[in-house]
Amino acid sequence: MLISSVSPAHRYALEIATMAKAAVPGVFVVLGGRHVDETITCLPGKDMLMVAPSSTLSVIRTGKVPPVVDATISGEAYYSLDLLMRAIAAAVDLDTDLVRPDAVRTLLEELLSEQEPMPGRSLITLLTPETTLAYPQEGPKIDLSALPSPYEGFAIRSRFPIFVDPRTDEIRRTAHVMVSNACPYQCNFCSETAKLAGGLKKFRQTSAGVNRVVEYVGYGAEALFFDDSVFWSGTYRDVVDFCEELCRIRETPAGKLAEHHRRLLPTAADVERLGRLEWGAQLTVDVLVALHSLEESRRTLEIMRAAGCSYVYIGIESMSDQVMDKIHKNLRRVEGHSWAEKVRAAVSLVKSTGLRVGTSVLFGLEGETRASIDETIAGVSNLIADKLIDLASPNILTYHPATPITRIHGMVDKLDYHSPNLDNRKPYTYFEEAFPGVVSVALSEEDLWYIHAETDHRWGTTRNDSAAVPLDQGQVGV
């Protein structure tokens, strides 16, 4: 069984593994995902394992949870996972159909000795009753565009409420796309930074990104959302090249499409769907109004719109300078211009090009007080009143194990991402990823109630509601 998990879902991953072990005794469980990436690493020299207190290994070895995980895998493990799966497959006992854990070790070591280092940096660990065995790998740099697309083996089922077909009022089937692995910036609260990901990597050719889009349309996608922290890492040259090529293909008659695109779009309905394709992406305030001129940003946004973009998502985080000055997000400080003024300039620019704007707001950052909370709620409320924001998503700072703010707030050894019977109650459930014991120490439970009530009252229907969505809708709010 393969399970992937971020930190807030780690307790549920362990619960799934526990249920699997009970239902199918002998099942071999492999755990990966961002929580493992952040909490289990190999130090330079490859002879010592660094394990965070909240890691899977730590909570199992200290007896906080039962030994329900047999292996972990982290880093750029695209090729390492394939190797591990080959070892597991070869270790299956043909009489019982069960994996022999002791054979996995032997077979994995044999496979590693027989081949050259695999692309990327990764780490496999095997857990035995007596010890933990670590297998760090470091090979050539990975070309992300050379990897198979996730949807090659899985159906596109997500539907984003922000993408609605005007002909039917139905929410469009939405594929999620990434052309990079991390964020180039270093916000101290974020686990998506290139530093934590082992370096920034992206598609080497924008044409590969276009091909991926066409492929997903061929699989049935009616809309796309680029989940990259910053669209094409904020490189306008790449954004423009990508959008211009996508525009050209969308305008090309079916009979004149390149052969590889005709293979991906074999029917007239596929070609028509490409022509109606709608998509969204994430940009930052600084990319839009500080790192580029307003005119350059305007031209880029207009090209994005021409290529089918209808929605841009921006991380506001806070409208208070006393908060923003501490998180390494306000990169280019311009004398006489506050962060709130830069935010207004950025969202105004996006709206002026005919695109919708979604925003995220994060409460509980370093320096947060009730006064800064009020400043942020009021500032966002003013943007909504001026029709500059179409969606505002209030969030509470949740500690990710490897981020600087987790260390600054003294929470590294206090995070509980394993206890199964957590009292996850209101007001925590009003916010995505918020759980008792892992949210900002700068906020009391009373503050959470206050933030919920005030944003609900002042932001109205523009506020993104974190309430559960019926499973048959398959919706995700961003």
CSV table of C-alpha atoms in Angstrom, one decimal, residues 91-420:
chain,number,residue,atom,x,y,z
A,91,ALA,CA,9.7,-10.2,-2.4
A,92,VAL,CA,6.2,-11.5,-2.6
A,93,ASP,CA,5.8,-15.1,-1.4
A,94,LEU,CA,4.1,-17.0,-4.2
A,95,ASP,CA,2.4,-19.3,-1.8
A,96,THR,CA,0.9,-16.7,0.5
A,97,ASP,CA,0.8,-13.6,-1.8
A,98,LEU,CA,2.4,-11.7,1.1
A,99,VAL,CA,5.5,-9.6,1.0
A,100,ARG,CA,8.4,-11.0,2.9
A,101,PRO,CA,9.9,-7.8,4.6
A,102,ASP,CA,13.3,-9.4,5.2
A,103,ALA,CA,13.5,-10.1,1.5
A,104,VAL,CA,12.7,-6.5,0.5
A,105,ARG,CA,16.0,-5.4,2.1
A,106,THR,CA,18.1,-8.0,0.3
A,107,LEU,CA,16.4,-7.4,-3.1
A,108,LEU,CA,16.6,-3.6,-2.7
A,109,GLU,CA,20.3,-3.8,-1.9
A,110,GLU,CA,20.9,-6.1,-4.9
A,111,LEU,CA,19.1,-3.7,-7.3
A,112,LEU,CA,21.0,-0.7,-5.9
A,113,SER,CA,24.3,-2.5,-6.5
A,114,GLU,CA,23.5,-3.5,-10.1
A,115,GLN,CA,22.7,-0.1,-11.5
A,116,GLU,CA,24.0,3.5,-11.8
A,117,PRO,CA,22.6,6.1,-9.4
A,118,MET,CA,19.0,7.1,-10.3
A,119,PRO,CA,18.1,10.6,-11.3
A,120,GLY,CA,17.4,13.0,-8.4
A,121,ARG,CA,18.1,13.0,-4.7
A,122,SER,CA,16.0,10.7,-2.6
A,123,LEU,CA,15.9,8.6,0.5
A,124,ILE,CA,14.4,5.2,1.2
A,125,THR,CA,14.1,3.9,4.7
A,126,LEU,CA,13.1,0.4,5.8
A,127,LEU,CA,11.7,-0.1,9.3
A,128,THR,CA,12.4,-3.5,11.0
A,129,PRO,CA,11.6,-4.4,14.6
A,130,GLU,CA,15.2,-3.9,15.5
A,131,THR,CA,16.5,-1.0,13.5
A,132,THR,CA,16.0,1.5,10.6
A,133,LEU,CA,17.9,1.1,7.4
A,134,ALA,CA,18.5,4.1,5.2
A,135,TYR,CA,19.3,4.1,1.5
A,136,PRO,CA,20.1,7.7,0.3
A,137,GLN,CA,20.4,8.1,-3.5
A,138,GLU,CA,21.9,11.0,-5.5
A,139,GLY,CA,22.1,10.9,-9.3
A,140,PRO,CA,21.8,13.2,-12.3
A,141,LYS,CA,19.4,16.1,-12.1
A,142,ILE,CA,15.8,15.3,-12.8
A,143,ASP,CA,14.0,16.6,-15.9
A,144,LEU,CA,10.4,17.1,-14.7
A,145,SER,CA,9.0,17.1,-18.2
A,146,ALA,CA,10.4,13.7,-18.9
A,147,LEU,CA,8.3,12.1,-16.1
A,148,PRO,CA,5.0,10.5,-17.0
A,149,SER,CA,2.0,12.7,-16.3
A,150,PRO,CA,0.0,11.8,-13.1
A,151,TYR,CA,-3.2,11.6,-15.2
A,152,GLU,CA,-1.8,9.0,-17.5
A,153,GLY,CA,-2.9,6.4,-15.0
A,154,PHE,CA,-5.7,8.2,-13.1
A,155,ALA,CA,-9.0,9.8,-14.1
A,156,ILE,CA,-9.5,13.6,-13.9
A,157,ARG,CA,-12.3,14.0,-11.4
A,158,SER,CA,-11.8,17.3,-9.6
A,159,ARG,CA,-14.2,20.2,-10.3
A,160,PHE,CA,-13.2,23.7,-9.2
A,161,PRO,CA,-16.2,26.0,-8.4
A,162,ILE,CA,-14.3,28.9,-9.9
A,163,PHE,CA,-14.5,27.3,-13.4
A,164,VAL,CA,-18.2,27.2,-14.5
A,165,ASP,CA,-19.4,26.4,-18.1
A,166,PRO,CA,-21.5,29.4,-19.1
A,167,ARG,CA,-23.6,27.3,-21.4
A,168,THR,CA,-24.7,24.8,-18.7
A,169,ASP,CA,-23.8,26.4,-15.4
A,170,GLU,CA,-22.0,23.2,-14.5
A,171,ILE,CA,-18.7,23.2,-12.8
A,172,ARG,CA,-16.0,22.2,-15.2
A,173,ARG,CA,-13.8,19.1,-14.9
A,174,THR,CA,-10.5,20.4,-13.7
A,175,ALA,CA,-7.0,19.0,-14.0
A,176,HIS,CA,-4.2,20.1,-11.8
A,177,VAL,CA,-0.9,20.9,-13.4
A,178,MET,CA,2.6,21.6,-12.1
A,179,VAL,CA,5.6,22.7,-14.2
A,180,SER,CA,7.9,23.3,-11.2
A,181,ASN,CA,8.6,21.5,-7.9
A,182,ALA,CA,9.0,24.5,-5.5
A,183,CYS,CA,8.8,28.2,-4.9
A,184,PRO,CA,11.8,30.4,-5.6
A,185,TYR,CA,11.1,32.6,-2.6
A,186,GLN,CA,11.9,32.0,1.1
A,187,CYS,CA,8.8,32.9,3.2
A,188,ASN,CA,9.5,31.7,6.7
A,189,PHE,CA,6.1,30.0,7.2
A,190,CYS,CA,6.0,28.1,4.0
A,191,SER,CA,7.0,24.5,3.3
A,192,GLU,CA,7.0,24.9,-0.5
A,193,THR,CA,10.3,26.8,-0.7
A,194,ALA,CA,13.1,25.6,-3.0
A,195,LYS,CA,15.4,25.3,0.0
A,196,LEU,CA,13.2,22.7,1.6
A,197,ALA,CA,12.6,21.0,-1.7
A,198,GLY,CA,16.3,20.5,-2.4
A,199,GLY,CA,16.4,23.2,-5.1
A,200,LEU,CA,14.1,24.7,-7.7
A,201,LYS,CA,13.4,22.6,-10.8
A,202,LYS,CA,10.9,23.2,-13.6
A,203,PHE,CA,10.1,22.1,-17.1
A,204,ARG,CA,13.1,23.0,-19.2
A,205,GLN,CA,11.1,23.8,-22.3
A,206,THR,CA,7.8,25.7,-22.2
A,207,SER,CA,6.6,23.6,-25.1
A,208,ALA,CA,6.6,20.6,-22.8
A,209,GLY,CA,4.2,22.5,-20.6
A,210,VAL,CA,1.9,23.1,-23.6
A,211,ASN,CA,2.1,19.5,-24.5
A,212,ARG,CA,1.0,18.5,-21.0
A,213,VAL,CA,-2.0,20.9,-21.3
A,214,VAL,CA,-3.0,19.3,-24.6
A,215,GLU,CA,-2.6,15.8,-23.1
A,216,TYR,CA,-4.9,16.7,-20.2
A,217,VAL,CA,-7.5,18.1,-22.5
A,218,GLY,CA,-7.3,14.8,-24.4
A,219,TYR,CA,-8.0,13.0,-21.1
A,220,GLY,CA,-11.2,15.1,-20.7
A,221,ALA,CA,-10.1,18.2,-18.9
A,222,GLU,CA,-12.4,21.2,-19.4
A,223,ALA,CA,-10.3,23.5,-17.1
A,224,LEU,CA,-6.8,23.6,-15.5
A,225,PHE,CA,-5.3,25.0,-12.4
A,226,PHE,CA,-1.6,25.4,-12.2
A,227,ASP,CA,-0.6,24.5,-8.7
A,228,ASP,CA,2.9,25.8,-8.9
A,229,SER,CA,3.6,28.2,-6.0
A,230,VAL,CA,4.4,30.8,-8.7
A,231,PHE,CA,3.4,30.3,-12.3
A,232,TRP,CA,6.5,29.4,-14.3
A,233,SER,CA,8.5,30.5,-11.2
A,234,GLY,CA,7.6,34.1,-12.0
A,235,THR,CA,9.8,34.1,-15.1
A,236,TYR,CA,7.8,36.3,-17.6
A,237,ARG,CA,9.7,35.1,-20.6
A,238,ASP,CA,8.6,31.6,-19.9
A,239,VAL,CA,5.0,32.7,-19.2
A,240,VAL,CA,4.8,34.6,-22.5
A,241,ASP,CA,6.4,31.8,-24.5
A,242,PHE,CA,4.0,29.2,-23.0
A,243,CYS,CA,0.9,31.4,-23.5
A,244,GLU,CA,1.8,32.3,-27.1
A,245,GLU,CA,2.3,28.7,-28.1
A,246,LEU,CA,-0.9,27.7,-26.4
A,247,CYS,CA,-2.8,30.5,-28.2
A,248,ARG,CA,-1.4,29.3,-31.5
A,249,ILE,CA,-2.5,25.7,-31.0
A,250,ARG,CA,-5.9,26.7,-29.8
A,251,GLU,CA,-6.4,28.7,-33.0
A,252,THR,CA,-5.1,26.0,-35.3
A,253,PRO,CA,-7.8,24.0,-37.2
A,254,ALA,CA,-8.0,20.3,-36.3
A,255,GLY,CA,-6.7,19.3,-39.7
A,256,LYS,CA,-3.5,21.4,-39.4
A,257,LEU,CA,-2.5,20.4,-35.9
A,258,ALA,CA,1.0,18.9,-35.4
A,259,GLU,CA,1.0,15.1,-35.5
A,260,HIS,CA,1.8,14.7,-31.8
A,261,HIS,CA,-1.1,17.0,-30.9
A,262,ARG,CA,-3.5,15.2,-33.2
A,263,ARG,CA,-2.6,12.0,-31.4
A,264,LEU,CA,-3.5,13.7,-28.1
A,265,LEU,CA,-6.7,15.2,-29.5
A,266,PRO,CA,-8.1,12.4,-31.7
A,267,THR,CA,-11.7,13.6,-31.9
A,268,ALA,CA,-13.5,16.8,-32.9
A,269,ALA,CA,-14.9,17.1,-29.3
A,270,ASP,CA,-11.3,17.1,-28.0
A,271,VAL,CA,-10.3,19.9,-30.3
A,272,GLU,CA,-13.4,21.9,-29.4
A,273,ARG,CA,-12.7,21.4,-25.7
A,274,LEU,CA,-9.2,22.8,-26.2
A,275,GLY,CA,-10.7,25.9,-27.8
A,276,ARG,CA,-13.0,26.4,-24.8
A,277,LEU,CA,-10.3,25.6,-22.2
A,278,GLU,CA,-10.2,27.8,-19.1
A,279,TRP,CA,-7.4,27.9,-16.6
A,280,GLY,CA,-6.0,29.7,-13.5
A,281,ALA,CA,-2.5,30.2,-11.9
A,282,GLN,CA,-0.8,31.6,-8.9
A,283,LEU,CA,1.3,34.8,-8.9
A,284,THR,CA,2.7,37.0,-6.1
A,285,VAL,CA,2.3,40.6,-5.2
A,286,ASP,CA,6.1,41.2,-5.7
A,287,VAL,CA,6.2,39.5,-9.1
A,288,LEU,CA,3.4,41.7,-10.3
A,289,VAL,CA,4.3,45.1,-9.0
A,290,ALA,CA,7.9,45.1,-7.6
A,291,LEU,CA,10.0,42.7,-9.7
A,292,HIS,CA,8.5,43.9,-13.0
A,293,SER,CA,7.2,47.2,-14.3
A,294,LEU,CA,3.4,47.6,-14.3
A,295,GLU,CA,3.4,47.7,-18.1
A,296,GLU,CA,5.3,44.5,-18.4
A,297,SER,CA,3.0,42.8,-15.9
A,298,ARG,CA,0.0,44.1,-17.8
A,299,ARG,CA,1.2,42.8,-21.1
A,300,THR,CA,1.9,39.4,-19.5
A,301,LEU,CA,-1.5,39.2,-17.9
A,302,GLU,CA,-3.2,40.1,-21.2
A,303,ILE,CA,-1.3,37.3,-23.0
A,304,MET,CA,-2.3,34.9,-20.2
A,305,ARG,CA,-6.0,35.9,-20.7
A,306,ALA,CA,-5.7,35.4,-24.5
A,307,ALA,CA,-4.4,31.9,-23.8
A,308,GLY,CA,-7.5,31.0,-21.7
A,309,CYS,CA,-6.5,32.2,-18.2
A,310,SER,CA,-9.5,33.5,-16.3
A,311,TYR,CA,-8.3,33.4,-12.7
A,312,VAL,CA,-5.2,34.5,-10.8
A,313,TYR,CA,-4.6,33.5,-7.1
A,314,ILE,CA,-2.4,35.7,-4.9
A,315,GLY,CA,-1.1,35.2,-1.4
A,316,ILE,CA,-1.9,38.5,0.5
A,317,GLU,CA,-1.1,36.8,3.9
A,318,SER,CA,-1.5,40.0,5.9
A,319,MET,CA,-2.3,43.7,5.3
A,320,SER,CA,-0.2,44.8,8.3
A,321,ASP,CA,3.4,46.0,7.8
A,322,GLN,CA,4.4,44.9,11.3
A,323,VAL,CA,3.6,41.3,10.2
A,324,MET,CA,4.9,41.4,6.6
A,325,ASP,CA,8.2,42.9,7.6
A,326,LYS,CA,9.1,39.7,9.4
A,327,ILE,CA,8.2,36.9,7.0
A,328,HIS,CA,10.6,37.5,4.0
A,329,LYS,CA,7.7,37.9,1.6
A,330,ASN,CA,7.8,41.7,1.0
A,331,LEU,CA,10.9,41.4,-1.1
A,332,ARG,CA,11.2,44.8,-2.7
A,333,ARG,CA,10.4,47.5,-0.2
A,334,VAL,CA,9.7,50.8,-2.0
A,335,GLU,CA,10.0,53.9,0.2
A,336,GLY,CA,6.6,55.6,0.7
A,337,HIS,CA,4.7,52.5,-0.3
A,338,SER,CA,3.3,50.1,2.3
A,339,TRP,CA,2.7,46.4,1.7
A,340,ALA,CA,-1.1,47.1,1.7
A,341,GLU,CA,-0.6,49.6,-1.1
A,342,LYS,CA,1.4,47.0,-3.1
A,343,VAL,CA,-1.4,44.5,-2.6
A,344,ARG,CA,-4.0,47.0,-3.9
A,345,ALA,CA,-1.8,47.8,-6.9
A,346,ALA,CA,-1.4,44.1,-7.7
A,347,VAL,CA,-5.0,43.1,-7.5
A,348,SER,CA,-6.1,46.3,-9.3
A,349,LEU,CA,-3.7,45.4,-12.1
A,350,VAL,CA,-5.0,41.8,-12.5
A,351,LYS,CA,-8.7,43.0,-12.4
A,352,SER,CA,-8.0,45.7,-15.0
A,353,THR,CA,-7.0,43.0,-17.5
A,354,GLY,CA,-10.4,41.2,-17.1
A,355,LEU,CA,-9.2,38.4,-14.9
A,356,ARG,CA,-10.8,37.3,-11.6
A,357,VAL,CA,-8.7,37.5,-8.4
A,358,GLY,CA,-8.6,34.9,-5.6
A,359,THR,CA,-6.6,35.6,-2.5
A,360,SER,CA,-5.3,33.8,0.6
A,361,VAL,CA,-4.9,35.5,3.9
A,362,LEU,CA,-2.9,33.9,6.7
A,363,PHE,CA,-3.4,34.9,10.4
A,364,GLY,CA,-1.0,34.1,13.2
A,365,LEU,CA,2.3,35.0,11.6
A,366,GLU,CA,5.2,36.5,13.6
A,367,GLY,CA,4.2,39.8,15.1
A,368,GLU,CA,0.4,39.2,14.9
A,369,THR,CA,-1.8,41.0,17.4
A,370,ARG,CA,-5.5,41.7,17.6
A,371,ALA,CA,-4.7,45.1,16.1
A,372,SER,CA,-3.0,43.6,13.1
A,373,ILE,CA,-5.8,41.1,12.7
A,374,ASP,CA,-8.3,44.0,12.6
A,375,GLU,CA,-6.0,45.8,10.1
A,376,THR,CA,-6.0,42.8,7.8
A,377,ILE,CA,-9.7,42.1,8.0
A,378,ALA,CA,-10.5,45.7,7.3
A,379,GLY,CA,-7.9,46.0,4.5
A,380,VAL,CA,-9.3,43.0,2.7
A,381,SER,CA,-12.8,44.2,3.3
A,382,ASN,CA,-12.0,47.5,1.5
A,383,LEU,CA,-10.6,45.6,-1.5
A,384,ILE,CA,-13.8,43.5,-1.7
A,385,ALA,CA,-15.9,46.7,-1.4
A,386,ASP,CA,-13.9,48.1,-4.3
A,387,LYS,CA,-14.6,45.0,-6.4
A,388,LEU,CA,-10.9,44.1,-6.6
A,389,ILE,CA,-11.2,40.6,-5.1
A,390,ASP,CA,-13.5,37.8,-6.1
A,391,LEU,CA,-12.5,35.3,-3.4
A,392,ALA,CA,-10.8,35.7,-0.1
A,393,SER,CA,-9.7,32.6,1.8
A,394,PRO,CA,-8.9,33.1,5.5
A,395,ASN,CA,-6.4,30.7,6.9
A,396,ILE,CA,-4.6,30.1,10.2
A,397,LEU,CA,-0.9,29.5,10.4
A,398,THR,CA,-0.3,25.8,10.8
A,399,TYR,CA,3.2,24.8,11.7
A,400,HIS,CA,5.1,22.7,9.1
A,401,PRO,CA,8.0,20.8,10.7
A,402,ALA,CA,10.9,22.2,8.7
A,403,THR,CA,9.9,25.9,8.4
A,404,PRO,CA,11.8,28.7,10.1
A,405,ILE,CA,8.7,30.0,11.9
A,406,THR,CA,8.3,26.6,13.6
A,407,ARG,CA,11.7,26.9,15.1
A,408,ILE,CA,11.2,30.6,15.9
A,409,HIS,CA,8.1,29.8,17.9
A,410,GLY,CA,9.7,26.8,19.6
A,411,MET,CA,7.3,24.2,18.2
A,412,VAL,CA,9.6,21.7,16.6
A,413,ASP,CA,9.4,19.1,19.4
A,414,LYS,CA,5.8,20.0,20.3
A,415,LEU,CA,4.0,19.1,17.1
A,416,ASP,CA,1.5,16.3,17.4
A,417,TYR,CA,0.7,15.1,13.9
A,418,HIS,CA,0.1,11.5,15.0
A,419,SER,CA,-2.6,11.2,17.8
A,420,PRO,CA,-5.7,9.6,16.2
